[in-house]
PDB file of C-alpha atoms in Angstrom:
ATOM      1  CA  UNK A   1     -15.894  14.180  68.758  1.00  0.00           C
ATOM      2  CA  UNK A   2     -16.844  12.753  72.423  1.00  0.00           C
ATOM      3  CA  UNK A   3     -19.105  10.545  71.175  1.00  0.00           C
ATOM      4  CA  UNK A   4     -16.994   7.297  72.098  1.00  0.00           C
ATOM      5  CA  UNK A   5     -15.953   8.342  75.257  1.00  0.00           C
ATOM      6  CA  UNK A   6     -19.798   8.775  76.316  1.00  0.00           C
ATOM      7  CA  UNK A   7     -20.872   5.909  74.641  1.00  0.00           C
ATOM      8  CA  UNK A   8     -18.333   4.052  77.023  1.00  0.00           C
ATOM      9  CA  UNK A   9     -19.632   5.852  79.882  1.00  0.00           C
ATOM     10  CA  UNK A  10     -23.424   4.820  78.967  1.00  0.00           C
ATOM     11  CA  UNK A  11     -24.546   8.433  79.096  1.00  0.00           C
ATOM     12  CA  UNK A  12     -28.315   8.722  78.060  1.00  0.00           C
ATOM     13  CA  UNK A  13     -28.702  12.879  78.141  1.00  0.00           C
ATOM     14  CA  UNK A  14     -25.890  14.965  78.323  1.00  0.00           C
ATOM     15  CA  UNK A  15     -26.490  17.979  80.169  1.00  0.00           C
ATOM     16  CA  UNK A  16     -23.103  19.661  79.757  1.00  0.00           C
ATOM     17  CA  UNK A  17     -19.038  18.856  78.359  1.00  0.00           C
ATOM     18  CA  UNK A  18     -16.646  21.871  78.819  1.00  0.00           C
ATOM     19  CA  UNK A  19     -12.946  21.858  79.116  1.00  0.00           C
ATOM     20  CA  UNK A  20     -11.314  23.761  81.923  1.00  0.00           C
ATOM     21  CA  UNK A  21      -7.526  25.218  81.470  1.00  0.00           C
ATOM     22  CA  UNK A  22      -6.445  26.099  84.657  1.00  0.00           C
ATOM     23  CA  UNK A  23      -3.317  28.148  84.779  1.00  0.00           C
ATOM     24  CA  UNK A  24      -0.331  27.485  87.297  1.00  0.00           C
ATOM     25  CA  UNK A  25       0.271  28.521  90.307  1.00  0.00           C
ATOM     26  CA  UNK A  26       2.894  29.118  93.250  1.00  0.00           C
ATOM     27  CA  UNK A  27       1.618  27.072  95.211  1.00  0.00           C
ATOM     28  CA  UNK A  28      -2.052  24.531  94.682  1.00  0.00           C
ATOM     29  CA  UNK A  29      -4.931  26.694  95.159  1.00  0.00           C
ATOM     30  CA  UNK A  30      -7.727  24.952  96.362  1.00  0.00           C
ATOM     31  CA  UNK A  31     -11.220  26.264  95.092  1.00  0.00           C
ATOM     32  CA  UNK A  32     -14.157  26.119  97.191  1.00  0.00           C
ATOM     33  CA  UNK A  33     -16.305  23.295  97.417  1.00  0.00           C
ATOM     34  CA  UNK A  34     -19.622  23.394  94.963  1.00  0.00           C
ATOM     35  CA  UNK A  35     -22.112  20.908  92.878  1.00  0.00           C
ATOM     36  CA  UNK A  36     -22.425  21.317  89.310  1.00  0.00           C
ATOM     37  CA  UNK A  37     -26.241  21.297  89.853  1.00  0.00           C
ATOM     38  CA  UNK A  38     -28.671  21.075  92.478  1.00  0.00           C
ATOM     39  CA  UNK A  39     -30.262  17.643  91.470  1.00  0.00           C
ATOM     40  CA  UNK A  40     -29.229  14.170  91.563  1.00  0.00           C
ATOM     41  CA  UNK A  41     -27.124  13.102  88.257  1.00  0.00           C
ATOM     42  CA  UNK A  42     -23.663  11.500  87.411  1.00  0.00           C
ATOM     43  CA  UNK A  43     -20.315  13.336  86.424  1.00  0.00           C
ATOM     44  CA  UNK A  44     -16.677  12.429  85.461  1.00  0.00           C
ATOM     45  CA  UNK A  45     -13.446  14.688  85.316  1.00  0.00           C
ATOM     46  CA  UNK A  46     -11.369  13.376  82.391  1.00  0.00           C
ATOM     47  CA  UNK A  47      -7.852  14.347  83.116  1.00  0.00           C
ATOM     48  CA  UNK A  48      -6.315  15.696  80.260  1.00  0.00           C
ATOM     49  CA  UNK A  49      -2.315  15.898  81.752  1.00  0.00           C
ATOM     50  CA  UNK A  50      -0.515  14.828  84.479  1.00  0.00           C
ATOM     51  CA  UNK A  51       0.213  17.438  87.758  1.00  0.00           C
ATOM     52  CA  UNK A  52       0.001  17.929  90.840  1.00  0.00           C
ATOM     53  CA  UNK A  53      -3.444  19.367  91.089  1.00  0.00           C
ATOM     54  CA  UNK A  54      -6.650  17.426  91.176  1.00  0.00           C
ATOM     55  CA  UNK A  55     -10.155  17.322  92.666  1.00  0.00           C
ATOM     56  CA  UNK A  56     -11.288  17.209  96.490  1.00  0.00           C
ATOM     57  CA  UNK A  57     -14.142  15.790  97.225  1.00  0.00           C
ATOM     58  CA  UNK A  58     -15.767  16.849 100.277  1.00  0.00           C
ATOM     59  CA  UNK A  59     -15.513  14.283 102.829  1.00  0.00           C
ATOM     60  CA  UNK A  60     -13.477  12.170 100.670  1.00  0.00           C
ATOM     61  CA  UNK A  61     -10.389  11.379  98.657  1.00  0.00           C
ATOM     62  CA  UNK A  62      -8.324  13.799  96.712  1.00  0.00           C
ATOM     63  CA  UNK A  63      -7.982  12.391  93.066  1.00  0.00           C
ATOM     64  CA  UNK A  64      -4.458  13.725  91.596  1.00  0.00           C
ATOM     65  CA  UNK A  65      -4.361  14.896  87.556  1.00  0.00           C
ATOM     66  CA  UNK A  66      -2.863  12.173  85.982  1.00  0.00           C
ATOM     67  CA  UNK A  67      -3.036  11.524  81.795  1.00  0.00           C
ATOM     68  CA  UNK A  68      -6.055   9.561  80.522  1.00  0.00           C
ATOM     69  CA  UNK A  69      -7.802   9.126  83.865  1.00  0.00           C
ATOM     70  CA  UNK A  70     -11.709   9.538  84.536  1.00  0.00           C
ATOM     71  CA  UNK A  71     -13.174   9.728  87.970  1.00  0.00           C
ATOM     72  CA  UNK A  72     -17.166   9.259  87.586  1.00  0.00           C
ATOM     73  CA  UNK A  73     -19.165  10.480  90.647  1.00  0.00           C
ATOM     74  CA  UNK A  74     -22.137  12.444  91.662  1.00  0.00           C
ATOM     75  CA  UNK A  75     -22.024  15.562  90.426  1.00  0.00           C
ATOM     76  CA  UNK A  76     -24.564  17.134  92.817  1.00  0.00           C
ATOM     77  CA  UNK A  77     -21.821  15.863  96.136  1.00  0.00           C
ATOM     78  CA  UNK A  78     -19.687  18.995  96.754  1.00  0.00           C
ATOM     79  CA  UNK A  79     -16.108  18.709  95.240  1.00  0.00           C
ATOM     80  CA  UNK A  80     -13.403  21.647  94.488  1.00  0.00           C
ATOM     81  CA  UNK A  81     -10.914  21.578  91.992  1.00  0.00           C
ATOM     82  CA  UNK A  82      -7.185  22.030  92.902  1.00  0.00           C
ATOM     83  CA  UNK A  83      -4.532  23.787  90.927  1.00  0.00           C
ATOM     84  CA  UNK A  84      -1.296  22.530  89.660  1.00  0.00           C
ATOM     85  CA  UNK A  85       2.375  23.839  90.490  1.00  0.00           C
ATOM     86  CA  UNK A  86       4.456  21.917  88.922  1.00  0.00           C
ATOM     87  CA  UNK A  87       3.054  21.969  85.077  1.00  0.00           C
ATOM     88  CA  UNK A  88       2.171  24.641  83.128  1.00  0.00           C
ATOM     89  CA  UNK A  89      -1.689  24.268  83.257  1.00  0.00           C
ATOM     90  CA  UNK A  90      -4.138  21.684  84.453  1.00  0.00           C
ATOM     91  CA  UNK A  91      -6.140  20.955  81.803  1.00  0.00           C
ATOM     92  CA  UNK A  92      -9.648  18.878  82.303  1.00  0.00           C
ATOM     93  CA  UNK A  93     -13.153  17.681  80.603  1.00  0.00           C
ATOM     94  CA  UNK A  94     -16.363  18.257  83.052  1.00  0.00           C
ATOM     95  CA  UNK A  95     -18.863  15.942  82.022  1.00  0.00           C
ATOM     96  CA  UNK A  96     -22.410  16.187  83.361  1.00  0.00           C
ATOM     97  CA  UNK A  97     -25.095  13.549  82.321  1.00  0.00           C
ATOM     98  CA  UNK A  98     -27.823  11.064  82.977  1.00  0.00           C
TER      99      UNK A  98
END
């Protein structure tokens, strides 16, 4: 099923794909900062719907949920995820490869 969309990304070993469903909230929670793993390698955070959560990146931009768009980084930089409050649920693909 996400074979095109990592052929497209030139992914050579996946390590892990897992959808996150975040629920809404009051007001944005904003999780604390972590790396998916403690080694060098790529990710992306394919945004599944548009709100007005996101990702934080530590030192860096905040990248709002919007429909259809991918944000490719390193996956071992710390980042957070940010809840929504003005949709239903935040809904995203973590993608960790090589």
């Amino acid at each position: 099923m996400f074979a095109p969309l990592l052929n497209l990304m030139n992914c050579h070993a996946l390590m892990r794909i897992k959808a996150n469903c975040y629920p809404s909230t009051p007001e944005k929670i904003v999780h604390d900062n972590h790396v998916d793993y403690p080694f060098p390698h790529k990710g992306a955070i394919f945004y599944l719907n548009t709100n007005n959560g996101g990702t934080k990146f530590k030192g860096g931009p905040f990248v709002r949920s919007r429909a259809n768009r991918i944000v490719f980084f390193n996956s071992d930089h710390p980042h957070a995820g940010v809840h929504c409050s003005n949709s239903r649920k935040r809904l995203v693909l973590n993608i960790n490869y090589k």
